Amino acid sequence: MDTSPPEPKLSALYQELILDHYRRPRNKGTLEHPTYAVSLNNPLCGDEIDLQLLVEDAVIRDVRFVGRGCSISQASASMMTHLLKEKSVPQALTLAGRMSAMMQGDDAAAKDKALGDLRALAGVAKFPVRIKCALLPWNALTDAFKSRA
Amino acid sequence: MIDAARCRADFPLLQGQEHGHRLVYLDNAATTQKPQAVLDAILDYYRTTNANVHRGAYGLAIRATEAYEAARERVARFLNAWAPEGVVFTRGTTEAINLVAGAYGRANLRQGDTVVVTAMDHHSNLVPWQILCQEKGAALRMVEITEDGRIDLSDFGQALERQPKIVAFPYVSNSLGTVNPAAQLIRLAHAVGAVVVVDGAQSTPHLKVDVQALDCDFYACSGHKMLGPMGSGALVAKPALLEVMPPYHGGGEMISKVWDDHSTYNTIPHKFEAGTPNVEGAVGLAAAIDYLERIGLDAIAEHEQALAKAAIERLSQIDGVVVYGPRGHRAGVVSFTYGDVHPHDIATILDQDGICIRAGHHCTQPLMRRLNVAATARASFYLYNDLEDVEALATSLVKAGALFGYVPA
Ligand SMILES: Cc1ncc(COP(=O)(O)O)c(C=O)c1O
């Protein structure tokens, strides 16, 4: 049983950077001519995301999302879209893999500078039921590349 | 009020801790904890009585059958059913409603007919009717709710003008805590010739129910929400309706004679209980009913109302908290939101203080759309909760707000 005081864990989870992305999401909206679009929801808690990407020459030129959900899912979406711009599709998929590793508690992934602001979400790994929130936009991303707009 | 601390002593799980805190279990609308008496009854059944029911010719099988049928009689007395034959054991409310839709509905609904449900129905009292209506080419009419979370009686009246064949509604809403005027709704629906299905998942555990006084046609409930085991529950129905209904599931136990190409069916309620039943569930449910009646359903209802009232008052003092549902008479279910703190985040933060609440749409997505929220946080009380739990909830909620930058009240 976990008897450690809860506050440090919680304040690691709800860092200012996360709340900032939650309240002022980057790249929120829709694209006029997306090349990839996908909608994903988490039926358990109702988190939703519509993700759109504009990919040219296998490079993500633009990316937008519309979503509703908890701070973790929305911050993750905001940070992800920020990170993905001008990344190639293989690079994006590699980042999805790093993100997933970080959620499984992989310390090296949690220190990987390539993940940018997303490293602030490392604390989610200690809250197993919330991992799917953090991964929702990333799952939308990998789904998107399986389906054309 | 009930001596909740004394009740808690009867529940082994509630002696435990969560994240180093006393466990404050406030998710009783989802499922309840089980008293030792229920655990003992289940263990005792397996230790002394277990055999397949209605089949064996030996003493043990006869005793198992007697225990199972005694549980049926216990449920019948508890709800003042028309007869023990009017009690069909099911896996719970969901299966009971699917049984009504799949057997009664399939046999009686025609193209162009109407089924009436409400905007506060749980998915389990909505989706089975959607499936049935789609299959039959029938119309599904959803009755609107009022601003304060009650069934809109004038819209209910308008829906009845279509002379629906079936009217379904929840006695108590699992998301809003609304206690619907069931007897009145049933009278109105009967006046236009409808058969009435009452979702009793949230009423049976929390208030005294008399199905004959209500005069509904079908009443569904879940054992696990009333201190009983998971996978137990019942459909209580007017025996005359069950008599003429076709079976739901086919298999052993529900038949009378089986030929190569057809069968005749057993008498009610066995006609609707195909296969080996959940005997431990029935026996555990009977023990749960004994426990509830020892405390008294009226005392339980009063206790929960007091807790709900205190919770609403206390939560309303916190700047940014919005409480949903009626302000006056209501059950012990309190749904709320807190500023832009998502309910899922609230639940995670409260969990760290040992407080279990539900966050989400509570299987009522049409209702959430009408409330204009994606989700709510929900605290729901039972006989083992007390004012200390309400205070723990409020204190932890203030903490959640502080993490999101809200100034504590
Ligand atoms: C109002 C209402 N109806 C139906 C159900 C479904 O009950 P069960 O899952 O036990 O079948 C529930 C509980 O989840 C409920 O609260």
XYZ file of C-alpha atoms in Angstrom, chain B residues 11-385:
375
model
C -18.290 -4.126 6.022
C -14.814 -5.682 5.861
C -13.731 -3.677 2.825
C -14.541 -0.380 4.497
C -12.028 -1.161 7.259
C -9.265 -0.750 4.706
C -7.198 2.277 3.813
C -6.524 3.925 0.486
C -3.312 5.903 -0.089
C -2.827 6.013 3.674
C -6.253 7.482 4.366
C -9.473 6.107 5.775
C -11.448 4.790 2.809
C -14.373 7.102 2.057
C -16.517 5.205 -0.411
C -18.878 7.555 -2.233
C -19.598 5.600 -5.411
C -22.627 3.712 -4.183
C -24.719 4.473 -7.245
C -22.193 2.416 -9.214
C -22.051 -0.456 -6.753
C -22.173 -0.914 -2.985
C -19.879 -2.720 -0.581
C -20.986 -5.997 0.985
C -21.590 -6.678 4.674
C -20.098 -9.740 6.361
C -23.600 -11.265 6.524
C -23.771 -11.376 2.712
C -20.249 -12.779 2.394
C -21.116 -15.415 4.994
C -24.326 -16.375 3.203
C -22.438 -16.975 -0.052
C -19.668 -18.964 1.602
C -22.185 -20.902 3.618
C -24.118 -21.801 0.506
C -21.029 -23.317 -1.094
C -19.921 -25.011 2.108
C -23.215 -26.671 2.894
C -25.767 -26.523 0.096
C -24.233 -26.359 -3.384
C -25.730 -28.528 -6.131
C -27.480 -27.764 -9.391
C -31.036 -26.626 -8.820
C -34.329 -28.017 -10.108
C -32.614 -31.154 -11.382
C -31.157 -33.506 -8.840
C -33.173 -36.176 -7.115
C -30.960 -36.185 -4.031
C -31.188 -34.300 -0.769
C -28.433 -31.802 -1.478
C -29.970 -30.741 -4.795
C -33.321 -30.374 -3.121
C -31.820 -28.137 -0.426
C -30.064 -26.020 -3.081
C -33.371 -25.625 -4.924
C -35.088 -24.676 -1.682
C -32.459 -22.041 -0.935
C -32.844 -20.603 -4.416
C -36.631 -20.528 -4.263
C -36.563 -19.121 -0.731
C -34.448 -16.255 -2.105
C -37.093 -15.665 -4.748
C -39.768 -15.461 -2.072
C -37.566 -13.087 -0.091
C -37.283 -10.731 -3.091
C -41.028 -11.011 -3.699
C -41.856 -10.015 -0.123
C -39.285 -7.202 -0.141
C -40.824 -5.514 -3.165
C -44.387 -6.702 -2.479
C -44.413 -8.542 -5.786
C -47.691 -9.931 -7.100
C -46.402 -13.465 -6.569
C -43.035 -15.234 -6.255
C -43.637 -16.514 -9.828
C -43.524 -12.883 -10.882
C -39.862 -12.664 -9.818
C -37.410 -13.688 -12.535
C -33.786 -13.761 -11.432
C -31.483 -11.938 -13.834
C -27.896 -10.706 -13.868
C -29.244 -7.310 -12.878
C -31.222 -4.371 -14.186
C -29.654 -4.441 -17.642
C -30.569 -8.045 -18.293
C -34.050 -7.543 -16.827
C -34.786 -4.669 -19.220
C -33.328 -6.566 -22.169
C -35.593 -9.448 -21.232
C -38.656 -7.206 -21.376
C -37.564 -5.639 -24.672
C -36.512 -8.969 -26.168
C -39.526 -11.023 -25.105
C -42.476 -8.707 -24.419
C -41.388 -5.979 -26.826
C -40.539 -8.308 -29.674
C -43.907 -10.031 -29.440
C -46.048 -6.942 -29.038
C -44.449 -3.998 -30.816
C -45.422 -3.346 -34.454
C -44.208 -1.029 -37.150
C -45.353 2.518 -36.475
C -45.809 1.935 -32.713
C -44.131 4.176 -30.162
C -41.923 3.456 -27.165
C -41.467 6.297 -24.667
C -38.284 6.774 -22.621
C -36.901 9.813 -20.795
C -33.845 11.995 -21.270
C -32.597 10.901 -17.845
C -32.626 7.185 -18.579
C -29.516 5.097 -18.046
C -28.188 3.585 -21.278
C -29.512 0.241 -20.083
C -33.073 1.607 -20.178
C -32.485 3.255 -23.545
C -30.306 1.133 -25.821
C -32.496 -2.024 -25.574
C -35.461 0.108 -26.703
C -33.413 1.654 -29.525
C -32.513 -1.819 -30.760
C -36.129 -2.985 -30.509
C -37.525 0.088 -32.280
C -34.968 -0.206 -35.076
C -35.866 -3.836 -35.564
C -39.611 -3.140 -35.625
C -39.678 0.169 -37.449
C -41.198 1.696 -34.338
C -40.648 5.234 -33.046
C -38.682 6.027 -29.904
C -39.905 9.183 -28.152
C -37.625 10.713 -25.515
C -39.356 12.845 -22.875
C -37.490 16.020 -21.984
C -36.401 17.072 -18.514
C -36.947 20.385 -16.750
C -34.215 22.854 -15.860
C -33.950 21.443 -12.332
C -33.663 17.857 -13.535
C -37.170 16.429 -13.317
C -39.211 14.645 -15.949
C -41.088 17.384 -17.823
C -44.673 16.383 -17.090
C -46.161 18.402 -19.922
C -43.788 16.759 -22.398
C -44.588 13.401 -20.836
C -48.278 14.164 -21.490
C -47.532 15.053 -25.098
C -45.557 11.854 -25.589
C -48.529 9.878 -24.271
C -50.768 11.427 -26.930
C -49.021 9.110 -29.383
C -50.540 6.197 -27.462
C -47.247 4.393 -26.906
C -47.245 0.640 -26.410
C -44.428 0.824 -23.861
C -43.374 3.570 -21.432
C -40.045 3.222 -19.613
C -38.491 5.506 -17.003
C -36.198 5.375 -13.965
C -37.791 5.576 -10.514
C -34.624 7.361 -9.316
C -32.062 8.985 -11.634
C -28.510 7.714 -11.188
C -27.039 11.001 -12.448
C -29.317 13.604 -10.868
C -30.765 11.910 -7.804
C -34.265 12.862 -8.945
C -36.999 10.745 -7.365
C -39.634 10.572 -10.086
C -43.362 10.516 -9.241
C -43.551 6.908 -10.359
C -47.118 6.114 -9.321
C -48.425 9.202 -11.098
C -46.442 8.492 -14.291
C -47.674 4.899 -14.295
C -51.308 6.000 -13.884
C -50.974 8.419 -16.792
C -49.297 5.815 -19.003
C -51.915 3.173 -18.180
C -54.663 5.627 -19.075
C -53.460 5.507 -22.705
C -53.010 1.736 -22.633
C -49.226 1.545 -22.336
C -47.300 -1.138 -20.515
C -44.903 0.457 -18.016
C -41.313 -0.594 -17.355
C -39.696 0.937 -14.272
C -35.909 0.982 -13.953
C -35.554 0.365 -10.241
C -31.744 0.141 -10.122
C -31.437 3.251 -7.956
C -34.732 3.101 -6.066
C -34.661 -0.470 -4.738
C -31.541 0.043 -2.580
C -32.567 3.396 -1.184
C -36.306 3.641 -0.542
C -39.253 1.436 0.328
C -40.659 0.037 -2.917
C -44.065 -1.607 -3.294
C -44.575 -2.672 -6.902
C -48.266 -3.430 -6.381
C -48.892 0.024 -4.989
C -46.939 1.518 -7.905
C -48.942 -0.719 -10.238
C -46.155 -0.838 -12.840
C -46.050 -3.812 -15.200
C -42.326 -4.544 -15.094
C -39.779 -3.540 -12.467
C -36.026 -4.130 -12.838
C -33.357 -4.076 -10.123
C -29.721 -4.982 -9.422
C -28.531 -6.857 -6.339
C -25.029 -5.375 -6.369
C -26.359 -1.852 -5.803
C -28.140 -2.966 -2.613
C -25.363 -4.768 -0.698
C -25.864 -7.994 -2.664
C -23.442 -9.819 -4.964
C -22.550 -8.754 -8.477
C -24.446 -10.615 -11.163
C -27.604 -10.856 -9.045
C -30.818 -9.030 -9.741
C -34.404 -9.462 -10.744
C -37.210 -8.627 -13.068
C -40.453 -8.313 -11.112
C -43.529 -8.495 -13.315
C -47.265 -9.013 -13.297
C -47.559 -12.802 -13.620
C -50.309 -12.546 -16.241
C -47.899 -10.686 -18.542
C -45.124 -13.226 -18.032
C -47.569 -16.058 -18.751
C -48.307 -14.887 -22.281
C -44.811 -13.674 -23.155
C -42.598 -15.797 -25.393
C -39.323 -16.943 -23.818
C -36.170 -14.811 -23.912
C -33.259 -17.247 -23.871
C -33.571 -20.867 -24.875
C -31.866 -23.764 -23.124
C -32.167 -26.054 -20.166
C -34.576 -25.360 -17.331
C -36.881 -23.147 -19.396
C -38.455 -26.049 -21.289
C -41.235 -28.459 -20.616
C -40.870 -30.901 -23.543
C -38.340 -30.820 -26.356
C -38.869 -32.463 -29.728
C -36.580 -32.450 -32.755
C -38.004 -29.281 -34.188
C -39.860 -27.493 -31.414
C -40.373 -27.310 -27.672
C -42.944 -26.421 -25.097
C -41.944 -24.227 -22.226
C -41.792 -24.416 -18.481
C -44.102 -22.476 -16.202
C -43.192 -18.971 -15.052
C -40.780 -17.797 -13.784
C -38.652 -20.749 -14.981
C -39.592 -20.081 -18.603
C -37.341 -17.022 -18.364
C -34.448 -18.621 -16.513
C -32.623 -20.674 -19.117
C -29.536 -22.530 -17.972
C -27.970 -22.924 -14.549
C -28.882 -19.858 -12.513
C -26.709 -17.738 -10.248
C -27.750 -19.456 -7.030
C -25.052 -17.875 -4.846
C -26.224 -14.517 -6.214
C -29.813 -15.177 -5.220
C -28.807 -16.434 -1.781
C -26.510 -13.442 -1.242
C -29.215 -11.059 -2.403
C -31.653 -12.524 0.121
C -29.073 -11.948 2.875
C -28.618 -8.368 1.676
C -32.371 -7.803 1.888
C -32.356 -9.161 5.451
C -29.640 -6.655 6.322
C -31.455 -3.736 4.680
C -34.737 -4.530 6.344
C -33.085 -4.824 9.734
C -32.003 -1.216 9.357
C -35.204 -0.194 7.620
C -35.651 1.295 4.164
C -37.366 4.393 5.512
C -34.434 5.055 7.846
C -32.014 4.538 4.953
C -33.918 6.972 2.714
C -34.005 9.578 5.476
C -30.296 9.123 6.220
C -29.296 9.562 2.587
C -31.494 12.588 2.106
C -29.837 14.233 5.086
C -26.387 13.468 3.640
C -27.361 14.742 0.185
C -28.751 17.930 1.700
C -25.597 18.480 3.731
C -23.394 17.752 0.716
C -25.291 20.153 -1.531
C -25.098 22.885 1.107
C -21.420 22.307 1.762
C -20.396 22.035 -1.915
C -22.438 25.087 -2.871
C -20.282 27.141 -0.507
C -17.263 26.436 -2.701
C -16.926 29.120 -5.327
C -17.170 27.602 -8.805
C -19.016 24.428 -7.830
C -22.258 23.736 -9.692
C -24.583 21.041 -8.340
C -27.026 19.394 -10.763
C -30.488 18.029 -10.122
C -33.417 19.011 -7.900
C -32.861 21.023 -4.743
C -35.779 19.681 -2.741
C -36.655 16.033 -2.286
C -34.019 13.813 -3.887
C -32.021 10.660 -3.412
C -28.459 10.471 -2.093
C -26.799 11.142 -5.453
C -24.999 14.468 -5.906
C -23.595 15.327 -9.341
C -21.443 18.412 -9.645
C -18.776 20.225 -11.614
C -16.086 22.574 -10.316
C -15.053 25.450 -12.575
C -12.877 24.165 -15.398
C -11.442 21.338 -13.310
C -12.435 18.287 -15.293
C -14.380 15.663 -13.279
C -11.755 13.080 -14.151
C -9.085 15.283 -12.581
C -11.283 15.802 -9.526
C -11.648 12.040 -9.113
C -7.883 11.486 -9.353
C -7.157 14.146 -6.738
C -9.862 12.903 -4.351
C -8.597 9.344 -4.737
C -5.272 10.433 -3.232
C -7.245 11.324 -0.088
C -8.942 7.936 -0.036
C -12.207 9.299 -1.436
C -13.889 7.267 -4.176
C -16.235 9.186 -6.458
C -17.357 8.642 -10.012
C -16.420 10.930 -12.895
C -17.905 10.697 -16.349
C -21.245 10.526 -18.115
C -22.648 7.894 -15.730
C -24.105 5.963 -18.688
C -26.453 8.882 -19.393
C -24.990 10.579 -22.450
C -28.293 12.096 -23.685
C -28.721 13.675 -20.247
C -25.161 15.047 -20.220
C -25.835 16.719 -23.580
C -28.894 18.396 -22.125
C -26.938 19.575 -19.076
C -24.394 20.869 -21.574
C -21.488 19.089 -19.909
C -19.279 16.270 -21.143
C -19.088 14.760 -17.698
C -19.819 15.411 -14.039
C -18.289 14.306 -10.782
C -20.726 12.288 -8.702
C -20.804 11.449 -5.017
C -23.436 8.920 -3.978
C -24.185 7.922 -0.397
C -25.361 4.846 1.432
C -26.150 3.731 4.937
C -22.476 3.491 5.958
C -21.669 7.105 5.007
